[in-house]
Amino acid sequence: MSAQIPISTFKPYQGEKARLARAYDYLILVLALFLFIGSFHLHFALTVGDWDFWVDWKDRQWWPLVTPLIGITFPAAVQAVLWDKFRLPLGATLCVAALLIGTWVTRVFAYHYWNYFPINMVLPATMIPGALVLDTLLMLTNSLTVTSIFGGAAFALLFYPTNWPIFGMFHQAVEVANSQLTVADLFGFQYIRTGMPEYLRIIERGTLRTYGQYATPLSAFCSALLCSLMYPLWWHIGKWFASTRYLTKI
Amino acid sequence: MKTHFKTWLLALIALTVMSGLPLSSAQAHGEKALEPFIRMRTIQWYDVQWSTQKFNVNEEVSVSGKFHVAEDWPISVPKPEASFLNISTPGPVLIRTERYLNGKPWTNSVALQPGGDYDFKVVLKGRLPGRYHIHPFFNLKDAGQVMGPGVWLEIGGEPGDFSNTIKTINGEMIDMESFGFANGVFWHLFWGALAAAWLLWWVRRPLFISRYRMLDAGLEHELITPQDKLIAKLVLVGVPVLVLVLNAVTANRYPDAIPLQAGLDQILPLPAQVNAGTVNVDTLKAEYNVSKRSMVLQVKVDNRSQGAVRIGEFASSNVHFMNADVTNVGYIPGRDDVSNNGLSLDNVAPIEPGEQRTVSIEVRDAAWESERLDGLIRDADSRVGGLLFLYDDVMGKRYISSISAAVIPKFI
Ligand SMILES: [Cu+2]
């Protein structure tokens, strides 16, 4: 950092100035929260979409691949700004928490009250543990490389085990129509979605089945690799965004 | 500037909420949306009936019927290799409890065979009171939705009367309306509390301006204290360990969990019901008179049955054009069916056994226009299709032919 101000001459704000600075903090925080609730949630709904909406889309192959990959984008960009400029290690947690608030609001109002779906059919998934790991790792190492490789990987690998306590119970088998379905599949059959026949679900499709039953770990490792690449990409997007827009105003 | 920002923010929030809307509300009712040649020459519905149109929440209702998959399936429409019999509803105001194709229970999609005959039954249960326009319809992969006939259903009673309990393979009874909800909320609150604690730990201090100035002044070491580092280390190790432990506990609790099921069902067509060979109908020519709104079909009927037959009905895209002389033996339209007495013949005498006769059938009604079937003559694929019903009054038999022909428009 620039050494133009000698340490001895640095004076923290006091009195009115400190109060104004604090008010500014809250203003920025509230605006940022709304901005992230809106934009991250929109970004997520448009990209992850159905995998995140419906309990019978949360498969062992695409869901753990796609969700962390998109989920790491905003956290990386916001971390780049908050850590680099302010040494605030909370960018990822803030983004993921904002995403969850937005998601819960939509699930309750748009899905449940407006379209009558039971909320348990559209329960959100959480990425908070992965975000906490990203924030603390960045803070402790102060390294983009280490956070990309290990933080990105942890974000992807932790996703499925984090959510299994929420969704595992929906994978119990039910005997329906002379075949076995999961409880989640039964939701899809019973609670009618007119635009969503069974064949439109993108689950259990593709070539990720080389190792037979081990679809989930394979997907998670694939996602870990991609997240390690996605993280620095969005870190730089965040930096570019910050240097051209926000900081000129401060 | 500020108010500008506010509107922008509001718009963003509104967009966010809307972006999460499920597909169902966006596409309200596509009954006449597809081109006529697709509606007439893909899934040809008939005998569709509802067990009742007025019932209460938690009561069952069923819709049953038959359909023929047209032989003359349009070349521009992908073949029905994955098809799903659905019910058009404004959200799950009803739930689907059972569904049968040719008597076999089915839950997934199925490959239909052009030329095949099928019968179906869907059992539904009322969930939310109201009056709804409901259709059975087919989702055809890559092709769209082909609607069956629509009816008005009136669901009475209270939403609270609804219950939906099912039994898992382990014998546990679960309530689908609330299953897993409290558990899910618990875990979201649990992780949410942890996230909130971490955020508050930082947010309680002076943030942006002062931290930016201090960092600028080279006071980085004061921004992250040893205590912060200790807590971060605990989080970094503790959170992944906790995640793995909780995952293991859950895996232990549900050892028999299976992946989501994604297969297709295999159900073969019934023995031929339509074009069964006893009474053959061959379409020679079709002319549509635009100003008279009438389709004239020239068909050659070859009656190889034991009795005399009469042409009683032409049905296409859920419109029933009836022959008034034959309606007493034929199909009786349901309350909400679209039907008219627009069918007439140039020769009303029954076609005798063994007789081959070329008949000119005039199908004349405003329904061609109101149901938007007349758009056919301006389509790239302007072939008409539909089912022709012939009746043997004496033996009480019905013969059905799926007919198709290119249409020639007549403007005077
Ligand atoms: Cu309708």
XYZ file of C-alpha atoms and ligand atoms in Angstrom:
663
model
C 0.000 0.000 0.000
C 1.071 3.589 -0.439
C 3.373 4.900 2.226
C 2.542 8.513 1.645
C 0.808 8.872 5.003
C 3.305 7.997 7.728
C 1.829 5.743 10.376
C 2.350 8.272 13.128
C 0.189 10.858 11.388
C -2.828 8.600 10.797
C -5.822 9.813 12.784
C -9.021 7.787 12.967
C -12.246 9.709 12.420
C -13.889 10.999 15.580
C -17.131 12.649 16.604
C -19.366 13.774 13.780
C -17.045 12.401 11.141
C -17.068 8.934 12.725
C -20.837 8.990 12.966
C -21.160 9.955 9.324
C -18.748 7.232 8.300
C -20.817 4.727 10.276
C -24.048 5.922 8.666
C -22.379 5.502 5.322
C -21.433 1.921 6.325
C -25.046 1.050 7.021
C -26.275 2.699 3.849
C -23.811 0.741 1.747
C -24.586 -2.492 3.606
C -28.330 -2.209 3.120
C -27.968 -1.236 -0.527
C -25.479 -4.037 -1.118
C -27.780 -6.534 0.556
C -30.689 -5.571 -1.689
C -28.475 -5.449 -4.734
C -27.148 -8.937 -4.035
C -30.583 -10.315 -3.147
C -31.854 -9.038 -6.468
C -29.001 -9.605 -8.851
C -27.467 -12.809 -7.481
C -30.873 -14.398 -7.105
C -31.854 -13.415 -10.634
C -28.567 -14.699 -11.985
C -29.066 -17.954 -10.104
C -32.696 -18.446 -11.124
C -31.836 -17.921 -14.780
C -28.826 -20.242 -14.811
C -29.283 -22.990 -12.237
C -33.057 -22.679 -12.607
C -34.966 -25.907 -12.279
C -32.178 -27.760 -10.482
C -32.556 -25.288 -7.698
C -36.356 -24.984 -7.807
C -37.676 -28.510 -7.584
C -36.982 -31.334 -5.182
C -37.207 -33.879 -8.025
C -34.483 -32.092 -10.028
C -31.890 -32.323 -7.263
C -30.136 -35.345 -8.706
C -26.725 -36.724 -7.908
C -25.160 -35.699 -11.207
C -26.115 -32.292 -12.552
C -27.277 -30.576 -9.397
C -23.929 -30.864 -7.519
C -22.130 -29.875 -10.731
C -24.113 -26.842 -11.800
C -25.113 -25.272 -8.485
C -21.649 -24.619 -6.935
C -20.283 -23.553 -10.294
C -22.836 -20.759 -10.580
C -22.913 -20.244 -6.824
C -19.238 -19.265 -6.637
C -19.493 -16.432 -9.160
C -20.838 -13.542 -7.096
C -18.977 -14.533 -3.912
C -15.674 -14.398 -5.820
C -16.437 -11.006 -7.344
C -17.600 -9.440 -4.092
C -14.702 -10.920 -2.136
C -12.333 -9.314 -4.607
C -13.675 -5.892 -3.674
C -14.323 -6.296 0.035
C -11.035 -8.042 0.765
C -8.786 -6.079 -1.519
C -10.044 -2.633 -0.625
C -11.315 -3.047 2.926
C -9.837 -6.285 4.306
C -13.375 -7.417 5.069
C -13.536 -11.232 4.859
C -17.276 -11.570 4.445
C -17.994 -11.231 0.720
C -18.908 -14.863 0.090
C -21.058 -15.251 3.189
C -22.852 -11.981 2.462
C -23.630 -13.033 -1.117
C -24.818 -16.501 -0.238
C -26.952 -15.198 2.628
C -28.490 -12.605 0.289
C -29.174 -15.325 -2.275
C -30.926 -17.412 0.357
C -33.118 -14.518 1.470
C -34.150 -13.894 -2.136
C -34.747 -17.576 -2.720
C -36.906 -18.016 0.365
C -38.992 -14.958 -0.518
C -39.683 -16.339 -4.008
C -40.389 -19.845 -2.819
C -42.901 -18.686 -0.243
C -44.634 -15.995 -2.270
C -44.292 -16.979 -5.922
C -44.336 -20.746 -5.598
C -46.456 -21.343 -2.523
C -48.956 -18.506 -2.299
C -49.250 -17.685 -5.976
C -48.887 -21.095 -7.565
C -49.974 -23.337 -4.675
C -46.931 -25.620 -4.543
C -46.165 -27.002 -1.094
C -42.953 -25.346 0.130
C -41.326 -28.688 0.864
C -41.425 -29.397 -2.875
C -39.391 -26.244 -3.562
C -37.074 -26.078 -0.543
C -33.907 -24.065 -1.276
C -30.461 -25.606 -1.005
C -27.805 -23.884 1.077
C -24.187 -22.994 0.296
C -23.371 -21.228 3.559
C -20.701 -23.683 4.804
C -18.822 -23.377 1.519
C -19.049 -19.584 1.717
C -17.671 -19.522 5.278
C -14.735 -21.643 4.133
C -14.096 -19.273 1.213
C -14.142 -16.210 3.475
C -11.932 -17.624 6.228
C -9.473 -19.179 3.797
C -9.042 -15.922 1.926
C -8.603 -14.064 5.191
C -6.003 -16.463 6.587
C -3.967 -16.912 3.407
C -4.507 -13.523 1.726
C -3.842 -15.394 -1.507
C -5.939 -15.531 -4.640
C -4.179 -18.686 -5.814
C -4.683 -20.668 -2.615
C -8.288 -19.526 -2.292
C -8.976 -20.413 -5.935
C -7.575 -23.908 -5.692
C -8.552 -24.996 -2.198
C -11.437 -22.628 -1.555
C -13.008 -23.263 -4.942
C -12.645 -27.002 -4.495
C -14.045 -26.928 -0.956
C -17.010 -24.838 -2.104
C -17.907 -27.518 -4.672
C -17.096 -30.573 -2.553
C -19.021 -29.360 0.483
C -22.187 -28.641 -1.483
C -23.732 -32.114 -1.662
C -22.912 -33.210 1.924
C -24.176 -29.850 3.231
C -27.544 -30.403 1.623
C -27.959 -34.111 2.214
C -29.406 -33.525 5.728
C -32.124 -31.419 4.049
C -32.832 -33.562 0.993
C -31.732 -37.081 1.962
C -35.137 -37.928 3.366
C -36.739 -37.168 -0.022
C -34.743 -40.030 -1.515
C -36.563 -42.741 0.389
C -38.233 -45.186 -1.950
C -41.986 -45.409 -2.451
C -43.816 -48.117 -4.333
C -46.014 -46.416 -6.902
C -47.599 -47.820 -10.035
C -45.705 -51.126 -9.841
C -42.357 -49.373 -9.727
C -40.155 -47.649 -7.211
C -39.934 -43.893 -7.079
C -38.286 -41.582 -4.606
C -40.522 -39.361 -2.502
C -39.085 -36.486 -4.580
C -40.170 -38.131 -7.850
C -43.619 -38.650 -6.377
C -43.866 -34.912 -5.711
C -43.203 -34.344 -9.401
C -45.901 -36.828 -10.381
C -48.577 -35.731 -7.939
C -48.224 -31.954 -7.836
C -49.000 -31.092 -11.432
C -46.604 -28.852 -13.350
C -48.073 -28.354 -16.779
C -44.862 -27.311 -18.474
C -42.671 -29.933 -16.899
C -43.129 -33.493 -18.079
C -40.773 -36.131 -16.751
C -38.581 -36.101 -19.852
C -37.745 -32.427 -19.473
C -35.861 -33.013 -16.237
C -32.169 -33.022 -16.997
C -31.125 -35.627 -14.492
C -28.988 -38.728 -14.827
C -28.038 -37.888 -18.369
C -24.652 -37.749 -19.985
C -21.341 -39.507 -19.726
C -20.480 -38.988 -16.068
C -21.239 -42.605 -15.259
C -17.927 -44.282 -15.898
C -17.592 -45.369 -12.288
C -21.029 -46.857 -11.913
C -22.578 -45.971 -8.591
C -20.115 -43.204 -7.792
C -21.912 -40.499 -9.726
C -22.027 -37.938 -6.920
C -18.321 -37.855 -5.938
C -17.405 -37.759 -9.599
C -19.703 -34.824 -10.252
C -18.443 -33.067 -7.141
C -14.792 -33.417 -8.175
C -15.608 -32.250 -11.663
C -17.356 -29.262 -10.131
C -14.374 -28.651 -7.796
C -12.052 -28.380 -10.761
C -14.381 -26.008 -12.585
C -14.967 -23.910 -9.451
C -11.198 -23.459 -9.067
C -11.220 -21.897 -12.526
C -14.464 -19.996 -12.084
C -13.272 -18.357 -8.872
C -10.316 -16.347 -10.268
C -12.345 -15.467 -13.359
C -15.042 -13.839 -11.269
C -12.491 -12.365 -8.887
C -11.151 -10.385 -11.829
C -14.630 -9.473 -13.003
C -15.261 -8.148 -9.490
C -12.056 -6.108 -9.506
C -12.767 -4.654 -12.903
C -16.294 -3.765 -11.806
C -15.031 -2.110 -8.628
C -12.267 -0.054 -10.171
C -14.446 1.431 -12.875
C -17.639 2.036 -10.959
C -17.663 2.144 -7.211
C -14.364 3.467 -6.041
C -14.388 6.610 -8.092
C -17.322 7.710 -5.967
C -15.695 7.121 -2.588
C -30.020 10.332 -8.865
C -31.253 8.746 -5.692
C -34.867 8.330 -6.796
C -33.553 6.944 -10.021
C -31.618 4.363 -8.090
C -34.711 3.499 -6.074
C -36.843 2.768 -9.136
C -34.055 0.717 -10.533
C -33.818 -1.223 -7.282
C -37.577 -1.779 -7.205
C -37.530 -3.031 -10.760
C -34.728 -5.390 -9.846
C -36.639 -6.782 -6.885
C -39.754 -7.237 -8.988
C -37.716 -8.997 -11.647
C -36.212 -11.240 -9.020
C -39.554 -12.363 -7.734
C -40.864 -12.904 -11.246
C -37.814 -14.776 -12.407
C -38.634 -17.418 -9.847
C -42.119 -18.045 -11.125
C -42.743 -21.607 -12.175
C -43.519 -22.328 -15.783
C -47.173 -23.069 -15.138
C -48.343 -19.517 -14.681
C -46.573 -18.243 -17.770
C -48.359 -20.448 -20.252
C -51.951 -20.139 -19.223
C -53.829 -22.005 -21.905
C -52.410 -23.133 -25.203
C -55.491 -24.897 -26.533
C -55.405 -23.250 -29.940
C -51.782 -22.169 -29.921
C -50.286 -24.896 -32.069
C -50.771 -24.915 -35.823
C -53.933 -26.724 -36.916
C -52.083 -29.480 -38.758
C -50.349 -30.447 -35.514
C -53.564 -30.395 -33.511
C -55.365 -32.467 -36.158
C -52.703 -35.006 -37.078
C -50.845 -35.997 -33.920
C -52.890 -37.106 -30.916
C -56.504 -37.715 -31.982
C -58.604 -37.785 -28.813
C -62.030 -39.359 -28.513
C -64.455 -40.671 -25.879
C -62.922 -38.419 -23.236
C -65.120 -38.355 -20.147
C -64.932 -37.049 -16.604
C -66.419 -39.088 -13.779
C -67.874 -35.859 -12.400
C -67.356 -32.149 -12.892
C -68.440 -31.080 -9.433
C -66.768 -32.439 -6.344
C -65.111 -31.417 -3.093
C -61.584 -30.994 -1.843
C -60.018 -34.362 -1.019
C -62.514 -36.179 -3.274
C -61.333 -38.089 -6.269
C -62.290 -37.466 -9.852
C -61.103 -39.299 -12.901
C -60.817 -38.527 -16.576
C -60.699 -41.375 -19.015
C -60.705 -41.619 -22.745
C -58.987 -42.880 -25.831
C -56.676 -41.519 -28.435
C -55.336 -42.578 -31.757
C -51.830 -41.551 -32.766
C -52.200 -40.401 -36.349
C -50.499 -42.457 -39.044
C -50.046 -39.261 -41.002
C -47.824 -37.712 -38.303
C -46.493 -34.410 -39.721
C -42.937 -34.659 -40.991
C -42.015 -31.376 -39.302
C -43.024 -32.613 -35.857
C -40.552 -34.889 -34.014
C -41.860 -38.418 -33.512
C -43.494 -39.012 -30.096
C -40.585 -40.895 -28.577
C -41.064 -39.373 -25.149
C -44.590 -38.274 -24.391
C -46.238 -37.386 -21.142
C -49.970 -37.306 -20.530
C -50.474 -34.230 -18.408
C -53.365 -32.208 -17.024
C -53.548 -28.486 -17.616
C -54.199 -26.782 -14.317
C -53.378 -23.390 -12.843
C -50.854 -24.936 -10.442
C -51.578 -28.014 -8.326
C -55.215 -27.233 -7.550
C -55.639 -30.955 -8.069
C -53.077 -33.629 -7.478
C -52.585 -36.604 -9.754
C -52.749 -39.786 -7.710
C -52.899 -42.467 -10.404
C -52.504 -42.673 -14.138
C -53.073 -45.599 -16.500
C -52.259 -46.196 -20.135
C -53.927 -49.236 -21.696
C -54.746 -50.329 -18.173
C -51.140 -50.242 -17.035
C -50.097 -47.838 -14.295
C -47.460 -45.367 -15.446
C -45.630 -42.443 -13.912
C -42.945 -41.517 -16.434
C -43.016 -40.659 -20.107
C -43.693 -43.239 -22.774
C -42.904 -43.726 -26.453
C -46.088 -43.628 -28.544
C -46.307 -45.373 -31.886
C -47.858 -43.564 -34.864
C -50.903 -45.555 -35.893
C -51.272 -46.922 -32.362
C -54.418 -46.922 -30.257
C -54.420 -46.224 -26.559
C -56.838 -45.720 -23.740
C -56.046 -43.743 -20.641
C -57.311 -42.895 -17.222
C -56.030 -40.270 -14.817
C -57.212 -40.141 -11.224
C -57.048 -36.752 -9.559
C -57.869 -35.446 -6.130
C -59.216 -31.962 -5.384
C -56.803 -29.781 -3.420
C -57.967 -26.172 -3.704
C -61.576 -25.038 -4.071
C -62.479 -23.046 -7.161
C -63.714 -23.256 -10.724
C -61.091 -24.248 -13.244
C -60.869 -25.032 -16.947
C -58.986 -28.294 -17.144
C -57.786 -30.411 -20.064
C -55.954 -33.646 -20.392
C -53.106 -32.967 -22.802
C -49.930 -34.469 -24.146
C -46.515 -32.973 -23.662
C -44.631 -34.207 -26.727
C -40.888 -33.942 -26.504
C -39.564 -31.190 -28.793
C -43.031 -30.733 -30.300
C -45.159 -29.002 -27.696
C -48.510 -29.534 -26.086
C -51.433 -31.166 -27.836
C -54.575 -30.390 -25.893
C -57.431 -32.752 -25.247
C -60.968 -31.482 -24.699
C -61.424 -28.989 -21.869
C -64.089 -28.978 -19.195
C -65.014 -26.761 -16.281
C -64.426 -28.389 -12.927
C -65.978 -27.050 -9.778
C -64.174 -27.942 -6.608
C -66.054 -27.181 -3.406
C -65.149 -27.509 0.250
C -62.277 -26.090 2.272
C -58.542 -26.157 1.485
C -57.969 -27.515 4.984
C -59.878 -30.699 4.151
C -57.081 -31.826 1.872
C -54.765 -34.576 2.999
C -52.182 -36.565 1.127
C -50.542 -39.332 3.060
C -48.387 -41.935 1.374
C -46.464 -44.973 2.526
C -42.750 -45.399 1.912
C -41.266 -48.784 1.089
C -40.178 -49.099 4.733
C -43.792 -48.754 5.792
C -43.514 -45.240 7.153
C -46.593 -43.052 6.582
C -45.700 -39.542 5.464
C -47.756 -36.418 4.851
C -46.688 -35.016 1.488
C -47.947 -31.535 2.349
C -45.459 -31.076 5.180
C -42.865 -33.838 4.788
C -39.327 -32.543 5.315
C -40.448 -28.929 5.737
C -39.610 -28.470 9.424
C -36.326 -30.322 8.936
C -35.408 -28.099 5.998
C -36.270 -24.928 7.887
C -34.214 -26.139 10.838
C -31.076 -26.592 8.752
C -31.558 -23.261 7.020
C -31.896 -21.547 10.403
C -28.875 -23.430 11.724
C -26.532 -22.425 8.907
C -28.203 -19.013 8.675
C -27.381 -18.348 12.346
C -23.745 -19.248 11.731
C -23.582 -16.946 8.716
C -25.264 -14.143 10.654
C -22.774 -14.543 13.507
C -19.839 -14.304 11.116
C -21.301 -11.249 9.382
C -22.127 -9.489 12.662
C -18.646 -10.183 13.981
C -17.345 -7.896 11.251
C -20.205 -5.510 10.699
C -20.197 -4.253 14.308
C -16.896 -2.420 13.601
C -16.434 0.719 11.514
C -16.410 -0.519 7.949
C -15.845 0.973 4.582
C -14.394 4.456 4.849
C -12.311 3.880 7.948
C -11.021 0.476 6.822
C -10.179 1.856 3.415
C -8.230 4.711 4.996
C -6.426 2.431 7.422
C -5.487 -0.005 4.683
C -4.278 2.916 2.646
C -2.196 4.032 5.606
C -0.545 0.626 5.872
C -2.346 -0.372 9.082
C -3.439 -3.726 7.738
C -2.358 -5.581 10.877
C -4.875 -3.599 12.927
C -7.759 -4.601 10.675
C -7.380 -8.326 11.281
C -6.688 -9.059 14.937
C -5.214 -12.285 16.363
C -8.647 -13.030 17.795
C -10.157 -12.764 14.298
C -7.555 -15.190 13.050
C -8.286 -17.689 15.801
C -12.012 -17.611 15.050
C -11.358 -17.933 11.308
C -9.189 -20.994 11.920
C -11.925 -22.574 14.026
C -14.487 -21.901 11.288
C -12.188 -23.154 8.538
C -11.688 -26.490 10.264
C -14.925 -26.777 12.188
C -17.427 -26.104 9.417
C -16.193 -28.794 6.969
C -15.923 -31.322 9.803
C -19.451 -30.494 10.919
C -20.743 -30.819 7.338
C -19.167 -34.245 6.930
C -20.423 -35.459 10.316
C -23.990 -34.297 9.608
C -23.813 -35.893 6.167
C -22.682 -39.186 7.689
C -25.455 -39.066 10.279
C -28.060 -38.524 7.547
C -26.576 -41.249 5.348
C -26.847 -43.569 8.325
C -30.412 -42.587 8.971
C -31.517 -43.237 5.372
C -29.316 -46.113 4.250
C -31.799 -47.181 1.586
C -31.951 -43.827 -0.200
C -32.073 -44.238 -3.975
C -31.248 -41.788 -6.750
C -34.031 -39.903 -8.522
C -35.662 -42.164 -11.063
C -35.328 -41.233 -14.702
C -36.453 -44.110 -16.886
C -39.084 -44.243 -19.614
C -42.093 -46.518 -19.304
C -42.691 -49.189 -21.899
C -46.329 -49.587 -22.904
C -47.394 -51.030 -26.266
C -50.487 -49.954 -28.207
C -53.792 -51.795 -27.958
C -54.994 -54.089 -30.768
C -56.185 -51.774 -33.553
C -59.334 -49.819 -32.663
C -59.065 -47.217 -35.384
C -58.496 -48.337 -38.999
C -59.200 -51.851 -37.769
C -59.884 -53.111 -41.286
C -63.560 -54.028 -41.118
C -64.772 -50.800 -42.642
C -62.086 -49.126 -44.700
C -62.184 -45.448 -45.489
C -59.869 -43.928 -48.029
C -59.765 -40.148 -48.428
C -59.685 -39.121 -52.056
C -59.845 -35.365 -51.877
C -60.481 -32.505 -49.472
C -61.639 -29.015 -50.407
C -62.147 -26.167 -48.004
C -64.545 -23.430 -48.988
C -63.448 -20.321 -47.151
C -66.625 -18.243 -47.456
C -68.941 -21.149 -46.594
C -66.594 -22.404 -43.865
C -67.095 -25.886 -45.087
C -64.766 -28.787 -45.753
C -65.860 -31.239 -48.407
C -64.248 -34.629 -48.022
C -64.490 -37.212 -50.755
C -63.988 -40.633 -49.281
C -64.246 -44.163 -50.570
C -65.909 -46.412 -48.015
C -65.420 -50.155 -48.293
C -67.828 -51.892 -45.948
C -66.571 -55.379 -45.212
C -68.644 -55.760 -42.059
C -71.810 -57.810 -41.662
C -74.171 -54.850 -41.356
C -75.057 -51.565 -43.018
C -73.145 -48.553 -41.741
C -73.801 -44.819 -41.688
C -71.313 -41.980 -41.295
C -72.175 -40.294 -38.014
C -69.369 -37.970 -37.046
C -66.150 -36.305 -38.062
C -63.992 -35.271 -35.125
C -60.790 -33.294 -35.245
C -58.903 -31.289 -32.659
C -61.693 -31.917 -30.136
C -64.424 -30.470 -32.351
C -67.277 -32.882 -33.041
C -69.062 -32.368 -36.357
C -72.134 -34.558 -36.015
C -74.533 -35.986 -38.559
C -77.938 -35.028 -37.125
C -79.549 -38.156 -38.610
C -77.267 -40.488 -36.686
C -76.697 -38.707 -33.384
C -79.191 -40.864 -31.493
C -76.941 -43.892 -31.855
C -73.605 -42.168 -31.764
C -71.769 -40.130 -29.249
C -73.607 -37.788 -26.910
C -71.657 -34.558 -26.429
C -70.566 -33.699 -22.900
C -71.531 -30.452 -21.233
C -68.414 -28.540 -22.279
C -67.663 -30.286 -25.575
C -67.475 -28.327 -28.797
C -69.959 -29.987 -31.102
C -72.366 -29.086 -33.882
C -74.572 -30.759 -36.440
C -72.437 -29.604 -39.321
C -71.966 -32.941 -41.080
C -74.088 -33.885 -44.061
C -73.791 -36.483 -46.836
C -74.592 -36.421 -50.534
C -76.177 -39.856 -50.182
C -77.865 -40.605 -46.865
C -78.647 -44.234 -47.598
C -76.693 -46.616 -45.330
C -73.707 -48.303 -46.938
C -74.625 -51.954 -47.290
C -72.370 -54.872 -46.304
C -69.942 -55.575 -49.109
C -70.660 -52.268 -50.763
C -67.968 -49.872 -51.911
C -69.167 -46.336 -52.256
C -67.589 -42.976 -52.896
C -69.231 -40.494 -50.560
C -69.004 -36.741 -50.483
C -69.093 -35.503 -46.885
C -69.726 -31.858 -46.240
C -68.465 -30.652 -42.875
C -69.783 -27.148 -42.544
C -69.664 -25.045 -39.409
C -68.308 -21.795 -38.009
C -66.153 -23.954 -35.725
C -63.553 -24.206 -38.507
C -62.976 -20.547 -37.929
C -63.666 -20.150 -34.206
C -61.428 -23.084 -33.324
C -58.797 -21.708 -35.685
C -58.612 -24.811 -37.816
C -59.025 -22.925 -41.095
C -55.485 -21.591 -40.814
C -54.627 -24.927 -42.380
C -54.869 -23.583 -45.912
C -52.128 -21.073 -45.255
C -49.784 -23.543 -43.571
C -46.677 -25.104 -45.043
C -48.204 -28.483 -44.273
C -51.827 -28.091 -45.301
C -53.144 -31.574 -44.742
C -56.325 -32.125 -42.788
C -56.676 -35.024 -40.384
C -59.304 -36.412 -38.067
C -61.415 -39.344 -37.078
C -64.465 -40.485 -39.029
C -67.040 -42.451 -37.031
C -69.351 -44.933 -38.778
C -72.225 -46.679 -37.050
C -74.022 -49.930 -37.547
C -77.370 -49.170 -35.845
C -78.632 -52.715 -36.010
C -75.649 -54.445 -34.459
C -74.831 -51.405 -32.291
C -71.302 -51.271 -33.592
C -68.943 -48.396 -34.203
C -66.125 -48.242 -36.726
C -63.496 -45.511 -36.654
C -61.171 -44.371 -39.388
C -58.316 -41.945 -39.117
C -58.409 -39.991 -42.337
C -56.097 -37.452 -43.873
C -55.776 -35.565 -47.111
C -54.215 -32.475 -48.607
C -56.622 -29.543 -48.572
C -57.439 -27.432 -51.606
C -58.801 -23.999 -50.725
C -61.825 -22.577 -52.583
C -62.465 -18.902 -52.261
C -65.889 -18.658 -53.941
Cu -59.155 -24.588 -21.356
